[in-house]
Tab-separated table of C-alpha atoms in Angstrom:
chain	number	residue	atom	x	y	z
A	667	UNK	CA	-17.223	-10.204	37.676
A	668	UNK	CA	-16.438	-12.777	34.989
A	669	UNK	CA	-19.538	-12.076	33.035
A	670	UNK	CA	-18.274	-8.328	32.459
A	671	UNK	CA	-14.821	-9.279	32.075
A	672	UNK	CA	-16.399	-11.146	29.090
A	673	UNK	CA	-17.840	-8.920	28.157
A	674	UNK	CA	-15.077	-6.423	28.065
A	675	UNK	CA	-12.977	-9.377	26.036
A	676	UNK	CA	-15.632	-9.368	23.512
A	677	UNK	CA	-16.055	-5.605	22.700
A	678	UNK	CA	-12.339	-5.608	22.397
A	679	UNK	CA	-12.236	-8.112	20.353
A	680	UNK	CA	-15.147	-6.817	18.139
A	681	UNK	CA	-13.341	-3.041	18.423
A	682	UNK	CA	-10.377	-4.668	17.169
A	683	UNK	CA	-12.064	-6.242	13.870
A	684	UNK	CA	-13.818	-3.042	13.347
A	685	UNK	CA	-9.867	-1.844	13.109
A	686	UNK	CA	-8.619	-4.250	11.245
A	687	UNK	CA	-11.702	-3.952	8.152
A	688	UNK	CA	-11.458	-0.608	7.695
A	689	UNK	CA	-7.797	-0.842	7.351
A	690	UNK	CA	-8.453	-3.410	4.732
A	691	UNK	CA	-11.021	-1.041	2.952
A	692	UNK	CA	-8.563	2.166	2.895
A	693	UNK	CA	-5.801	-0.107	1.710
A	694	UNK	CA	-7.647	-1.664	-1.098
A	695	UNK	CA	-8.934	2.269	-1.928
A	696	UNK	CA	-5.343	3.325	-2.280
A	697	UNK	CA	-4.166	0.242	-3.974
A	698	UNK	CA	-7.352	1.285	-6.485
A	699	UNK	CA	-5.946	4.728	-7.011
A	700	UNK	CA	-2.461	3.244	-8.193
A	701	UNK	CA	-3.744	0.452	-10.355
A	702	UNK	CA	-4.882	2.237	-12.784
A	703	UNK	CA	-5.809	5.897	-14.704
A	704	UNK	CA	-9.006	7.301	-12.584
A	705	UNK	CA	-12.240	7.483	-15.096
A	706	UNK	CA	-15.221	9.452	-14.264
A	707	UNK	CA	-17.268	6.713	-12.093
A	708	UNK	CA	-13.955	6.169	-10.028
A	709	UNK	CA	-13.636	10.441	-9.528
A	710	UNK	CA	-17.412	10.223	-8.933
A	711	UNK	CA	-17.309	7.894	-6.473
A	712	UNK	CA	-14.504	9.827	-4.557
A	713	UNK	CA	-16.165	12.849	-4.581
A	714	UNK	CA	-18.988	11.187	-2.913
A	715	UNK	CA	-17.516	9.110	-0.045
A	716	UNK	CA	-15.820	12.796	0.815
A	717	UNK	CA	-12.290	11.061	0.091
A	718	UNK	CA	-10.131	11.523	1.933
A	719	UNK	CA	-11.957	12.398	5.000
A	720	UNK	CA	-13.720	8.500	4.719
A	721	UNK	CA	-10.720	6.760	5.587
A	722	UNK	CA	-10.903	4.489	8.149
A	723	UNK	CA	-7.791	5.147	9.893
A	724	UNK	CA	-7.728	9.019	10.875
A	725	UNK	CA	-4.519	10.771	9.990
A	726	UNK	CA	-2.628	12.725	12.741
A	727	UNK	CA	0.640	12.991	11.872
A	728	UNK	CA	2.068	16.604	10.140
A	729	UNK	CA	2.754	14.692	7.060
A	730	UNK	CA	-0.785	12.906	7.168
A	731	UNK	CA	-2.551	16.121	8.123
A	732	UNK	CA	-1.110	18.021	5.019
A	733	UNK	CA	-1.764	14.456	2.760
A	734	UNK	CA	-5.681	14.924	3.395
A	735	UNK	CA	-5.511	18.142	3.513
A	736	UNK	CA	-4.176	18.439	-0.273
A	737	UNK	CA	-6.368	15.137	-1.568
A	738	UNK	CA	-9.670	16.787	-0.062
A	739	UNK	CA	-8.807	20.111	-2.489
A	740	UNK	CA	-7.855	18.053	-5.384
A	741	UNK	CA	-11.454	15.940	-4.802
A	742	UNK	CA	-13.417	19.337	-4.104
A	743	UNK	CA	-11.837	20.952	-7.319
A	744	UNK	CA	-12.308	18.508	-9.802
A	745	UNK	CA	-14.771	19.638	-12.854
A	746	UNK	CA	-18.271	18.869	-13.153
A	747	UNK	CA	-17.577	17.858	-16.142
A	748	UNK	CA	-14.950	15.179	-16.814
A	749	UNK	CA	-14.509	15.961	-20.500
A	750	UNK	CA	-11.933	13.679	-22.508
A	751	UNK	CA	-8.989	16.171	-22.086
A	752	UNK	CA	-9.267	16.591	-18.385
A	753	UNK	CA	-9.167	12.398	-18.623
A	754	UNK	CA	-6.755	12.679	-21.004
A	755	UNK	CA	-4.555	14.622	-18.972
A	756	UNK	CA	-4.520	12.646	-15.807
A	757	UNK	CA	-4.305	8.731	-18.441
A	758	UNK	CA	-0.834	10.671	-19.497
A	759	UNK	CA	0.431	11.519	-16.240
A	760	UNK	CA	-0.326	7.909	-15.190
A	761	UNK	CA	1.512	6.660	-17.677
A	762	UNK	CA	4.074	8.684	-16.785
A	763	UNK	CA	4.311	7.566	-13.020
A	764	UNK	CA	3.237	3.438	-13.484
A	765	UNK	CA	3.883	2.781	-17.276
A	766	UNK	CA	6.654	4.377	-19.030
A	767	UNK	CA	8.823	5.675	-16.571
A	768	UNK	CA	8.727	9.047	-17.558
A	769	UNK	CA	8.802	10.647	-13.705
A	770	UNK	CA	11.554	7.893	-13.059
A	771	UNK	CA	9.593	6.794	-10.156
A	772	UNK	CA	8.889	3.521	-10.466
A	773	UNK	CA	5.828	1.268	-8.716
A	774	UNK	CA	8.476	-1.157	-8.129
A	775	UNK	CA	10.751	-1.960	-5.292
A	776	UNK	CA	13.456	-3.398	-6.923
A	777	UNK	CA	14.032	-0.452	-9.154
A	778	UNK	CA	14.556	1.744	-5.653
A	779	UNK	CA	16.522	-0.957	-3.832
A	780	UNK	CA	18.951	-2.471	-6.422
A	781	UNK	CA	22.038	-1.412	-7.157
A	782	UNK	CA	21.929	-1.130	-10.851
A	783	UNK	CA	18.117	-0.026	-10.499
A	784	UNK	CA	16.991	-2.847	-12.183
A	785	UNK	CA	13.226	-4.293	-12.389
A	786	UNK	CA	12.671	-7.973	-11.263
A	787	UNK	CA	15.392	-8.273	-9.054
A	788	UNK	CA	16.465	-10.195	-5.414
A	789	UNK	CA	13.125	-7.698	-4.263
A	790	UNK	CA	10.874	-9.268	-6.043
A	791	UNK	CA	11.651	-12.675	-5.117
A	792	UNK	CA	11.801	-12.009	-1.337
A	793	UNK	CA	8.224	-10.589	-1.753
A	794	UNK	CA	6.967	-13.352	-3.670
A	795	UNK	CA	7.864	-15.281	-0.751
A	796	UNK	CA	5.916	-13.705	1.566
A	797	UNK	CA	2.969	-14.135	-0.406
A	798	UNK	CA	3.242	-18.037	-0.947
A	799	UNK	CA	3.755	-18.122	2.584
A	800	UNK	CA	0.213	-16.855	2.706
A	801	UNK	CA	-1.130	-18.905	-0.641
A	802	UNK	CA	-0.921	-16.208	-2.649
A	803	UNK	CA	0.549	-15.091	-6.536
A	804	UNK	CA	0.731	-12.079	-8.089
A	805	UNK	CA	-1.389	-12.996	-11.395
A	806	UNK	CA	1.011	-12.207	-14.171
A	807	UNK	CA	4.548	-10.649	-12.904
A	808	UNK	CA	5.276	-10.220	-16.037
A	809	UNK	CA	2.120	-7.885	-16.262
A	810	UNK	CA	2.489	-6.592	-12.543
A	811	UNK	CA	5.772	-8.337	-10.477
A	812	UNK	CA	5.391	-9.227	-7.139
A	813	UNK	CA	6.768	-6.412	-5.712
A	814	UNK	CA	4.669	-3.717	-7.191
A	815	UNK	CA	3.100	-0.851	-5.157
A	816	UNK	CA	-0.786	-2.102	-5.709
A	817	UNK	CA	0.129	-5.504	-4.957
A	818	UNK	CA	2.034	-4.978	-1.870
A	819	UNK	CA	-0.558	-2.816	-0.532
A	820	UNK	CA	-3.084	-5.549	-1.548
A	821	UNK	CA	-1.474	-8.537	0.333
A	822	UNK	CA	-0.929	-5.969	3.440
A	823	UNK	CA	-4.956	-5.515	2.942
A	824	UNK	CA	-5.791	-9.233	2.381
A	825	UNK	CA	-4.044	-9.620	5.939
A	826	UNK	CA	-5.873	-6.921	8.005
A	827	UNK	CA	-9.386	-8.783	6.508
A	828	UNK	CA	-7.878	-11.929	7.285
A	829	UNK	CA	-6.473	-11.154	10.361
A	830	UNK	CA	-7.109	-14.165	12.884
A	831	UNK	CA	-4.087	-13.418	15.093
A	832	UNK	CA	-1.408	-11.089	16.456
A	833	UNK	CA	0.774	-12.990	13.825
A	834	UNK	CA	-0.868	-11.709	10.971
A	835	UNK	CA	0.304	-8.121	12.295
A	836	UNK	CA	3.539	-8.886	13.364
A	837	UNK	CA	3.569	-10.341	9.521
A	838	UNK	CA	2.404	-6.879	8.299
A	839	UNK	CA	4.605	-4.896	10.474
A	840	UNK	CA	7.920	-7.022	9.279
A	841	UNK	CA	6.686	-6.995	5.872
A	842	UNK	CA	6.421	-3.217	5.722
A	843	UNK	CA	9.647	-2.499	7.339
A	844	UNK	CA	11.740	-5.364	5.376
A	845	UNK	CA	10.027	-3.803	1.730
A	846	UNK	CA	7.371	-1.139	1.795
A	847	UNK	CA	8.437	1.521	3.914
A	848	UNK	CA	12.266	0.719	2.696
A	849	UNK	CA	11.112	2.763	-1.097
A	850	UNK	CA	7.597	4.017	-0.758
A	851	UNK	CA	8.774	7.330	0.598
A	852	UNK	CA	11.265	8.273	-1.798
A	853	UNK	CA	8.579	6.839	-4.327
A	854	UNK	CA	5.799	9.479	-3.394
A	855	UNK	CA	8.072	12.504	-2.447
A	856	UNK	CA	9.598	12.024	-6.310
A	857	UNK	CA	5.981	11.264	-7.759
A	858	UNK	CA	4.517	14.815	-6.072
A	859	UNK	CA	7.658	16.464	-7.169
A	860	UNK	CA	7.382	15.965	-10.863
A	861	UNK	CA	4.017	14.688	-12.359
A	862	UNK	CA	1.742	16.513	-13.933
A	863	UNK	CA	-1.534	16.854	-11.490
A	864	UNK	CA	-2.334	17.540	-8.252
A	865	UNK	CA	-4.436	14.363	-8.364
A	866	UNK	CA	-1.199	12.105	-8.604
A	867	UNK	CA	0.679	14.113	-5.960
A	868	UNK	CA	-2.125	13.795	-3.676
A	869	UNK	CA	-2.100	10.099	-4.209
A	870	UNK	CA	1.126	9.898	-3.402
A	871	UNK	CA	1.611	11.759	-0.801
A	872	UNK	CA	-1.732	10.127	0.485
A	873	UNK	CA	-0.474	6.524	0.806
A	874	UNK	CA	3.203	7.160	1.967
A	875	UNK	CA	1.640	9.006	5.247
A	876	UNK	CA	-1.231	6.961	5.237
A	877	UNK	CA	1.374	3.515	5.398
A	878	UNK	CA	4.004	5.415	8.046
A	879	UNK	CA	1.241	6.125	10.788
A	880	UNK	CA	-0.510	2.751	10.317
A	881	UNK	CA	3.284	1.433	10.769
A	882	UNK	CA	3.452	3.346	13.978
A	883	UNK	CA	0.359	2.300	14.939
A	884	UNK	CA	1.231	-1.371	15.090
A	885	UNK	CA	4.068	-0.632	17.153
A	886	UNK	CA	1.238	0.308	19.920
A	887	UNK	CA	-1.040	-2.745	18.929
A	888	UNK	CA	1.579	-5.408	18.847
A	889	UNK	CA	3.834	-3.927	21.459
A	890	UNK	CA	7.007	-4.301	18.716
A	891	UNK	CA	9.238	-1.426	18.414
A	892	UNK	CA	10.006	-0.309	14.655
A	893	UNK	CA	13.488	-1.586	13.941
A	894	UNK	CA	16.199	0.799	12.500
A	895	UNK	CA	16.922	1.499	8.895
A	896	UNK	CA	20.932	-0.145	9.555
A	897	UNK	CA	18.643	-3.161	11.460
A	898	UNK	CA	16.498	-3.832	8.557
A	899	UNK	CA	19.696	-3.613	6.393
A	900	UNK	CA	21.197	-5.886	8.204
A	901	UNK	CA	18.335	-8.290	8.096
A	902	UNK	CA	17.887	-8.550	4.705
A	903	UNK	CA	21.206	-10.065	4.142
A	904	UNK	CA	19.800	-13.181	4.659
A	905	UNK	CA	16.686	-14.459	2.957
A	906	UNK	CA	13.454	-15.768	4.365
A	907	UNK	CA	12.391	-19.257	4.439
A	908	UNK	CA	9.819	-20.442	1.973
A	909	UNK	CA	6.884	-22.557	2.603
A	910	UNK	CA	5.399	-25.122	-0.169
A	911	UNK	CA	1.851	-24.009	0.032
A	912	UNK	CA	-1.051	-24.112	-2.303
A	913	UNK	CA	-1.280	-20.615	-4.065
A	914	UNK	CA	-3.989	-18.615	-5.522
A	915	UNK	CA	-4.492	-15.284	-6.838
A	916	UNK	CA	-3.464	-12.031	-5.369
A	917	UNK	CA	-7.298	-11.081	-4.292
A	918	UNK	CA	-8.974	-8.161	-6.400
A	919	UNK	CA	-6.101	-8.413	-8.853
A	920	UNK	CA	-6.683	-7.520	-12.662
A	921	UNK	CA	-4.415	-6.947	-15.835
A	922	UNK	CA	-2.864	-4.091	-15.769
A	923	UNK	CA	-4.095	-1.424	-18.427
């Protein structure tokens, strides 16, 4: 009896870290997808891992359902042939969306959650927190701050592949309800409404449903309700503790282009 009880532990436990790493995977593929303009090895490589339909966490939801569904016909209808104006094309509507602000959507929290809609605001510091509290830095804010879109999916990866307790989760479930899931929404929705390719609108649209349903999926994992949107407000009117920790590098974190 206590030898298959054991052995029930273990395969949970090994079920569990199968979870948590591809989690980490998908997140790091999104967090790819907004870092920077796709070339033809990164469109390639989509095309072959049948993107979206690789994902490690299966989409259910209406919204998530309609995200793949839309990716999967971008991915199946891209050209053979990815001359330097179909390029072209999708390097402008990047800059657009992460660069120059043209969509007025921007990668970065404190732009949505400010009151004047200013960059580098109280946002950024409070996620810059988090991350020391896990010895990590964004490598250049001025380059990237803390609280932009591929780094906040990044440090929600680095703790699903680093995940050595419930803690970590209930650390990834109050970090995406106290900043990630507080803009990302109106983010995408504005993104697929006004950039110039279905590739962008996909992505999107991708990650926001992608981010709600592995939200809601914690809920069942960590047995923590998701807390209103007037609870979280009223959270965040006081600040977190910091930690003096040694820091290093956001993982897989590069200049931005």
């Amino acid at each position: 009896m206590g030898i298959q009880q054991d052995q029930q532990d273990n395969s949970s436990i090994k079920l569990l870290q199968t979870f948590y790493n591809a989690v980490a995977d998908d997140l790091e593929m999104l967090a790819l997808l907004h870092q920077k303009e796709p070339d033809s090895r990164i469109l390639e490589a989509l095309l072959d891992c049948n993107f979206p339909h690789s994902l490690g966490l299966k989409l259910v939801t209406e919204a998530g359902s309609e995200a793949i569904d839309l990716m999967s016909r971008v991915i199946k209808s891209l050209p053979e042939v990815h001359d330097d104006d179909f390029l072209d094309e999708l390097a402008a509507d990047y800059a657009d969306i992460y660069l120059n602000h043209g969509l007025q959507a921007s990668p970065l929290e404190s732009v949505w959650l400010d009151e004047e809609n200013l960059t580098c605001q109280e946002s950024m510091f409070q996620v810059r927190v988090w991350y020391e509290m896990y010895g990590l830095m964004a490598e250049n804010w001025r380059v990237r701050p803390d609280d932009d879109l591929v780094l906040q999916l990044q440090f929600i990866s680095h703790l699903f592949a680093n995940s050595e307790s419930e803690k970590h989760l209930q650390d990834v479930a109050k970090f995406m309800d106290e900043h990630l899931l507080r803009w990302l929404n109106d983010f995408s929705n504005r993104v697929a409404s006004r950039c110039a390719t279905p590739y962008f609108a996909g992505v999107a649209l991708l990650t926001s449903a992608y981010c709600e349903e592995l939200r809601d999926l914690l809920v069942v994992v960590t047995d923590q309700p998701r807390p209103s949107q007037e609870e979280i407000e009223e959270r965040m009117k006081s600040s977190a503790p910091k930690e003096d920790v040694s820091l290093s590098y956001m993982p897989g974190m590069g200049p931005a282009v």
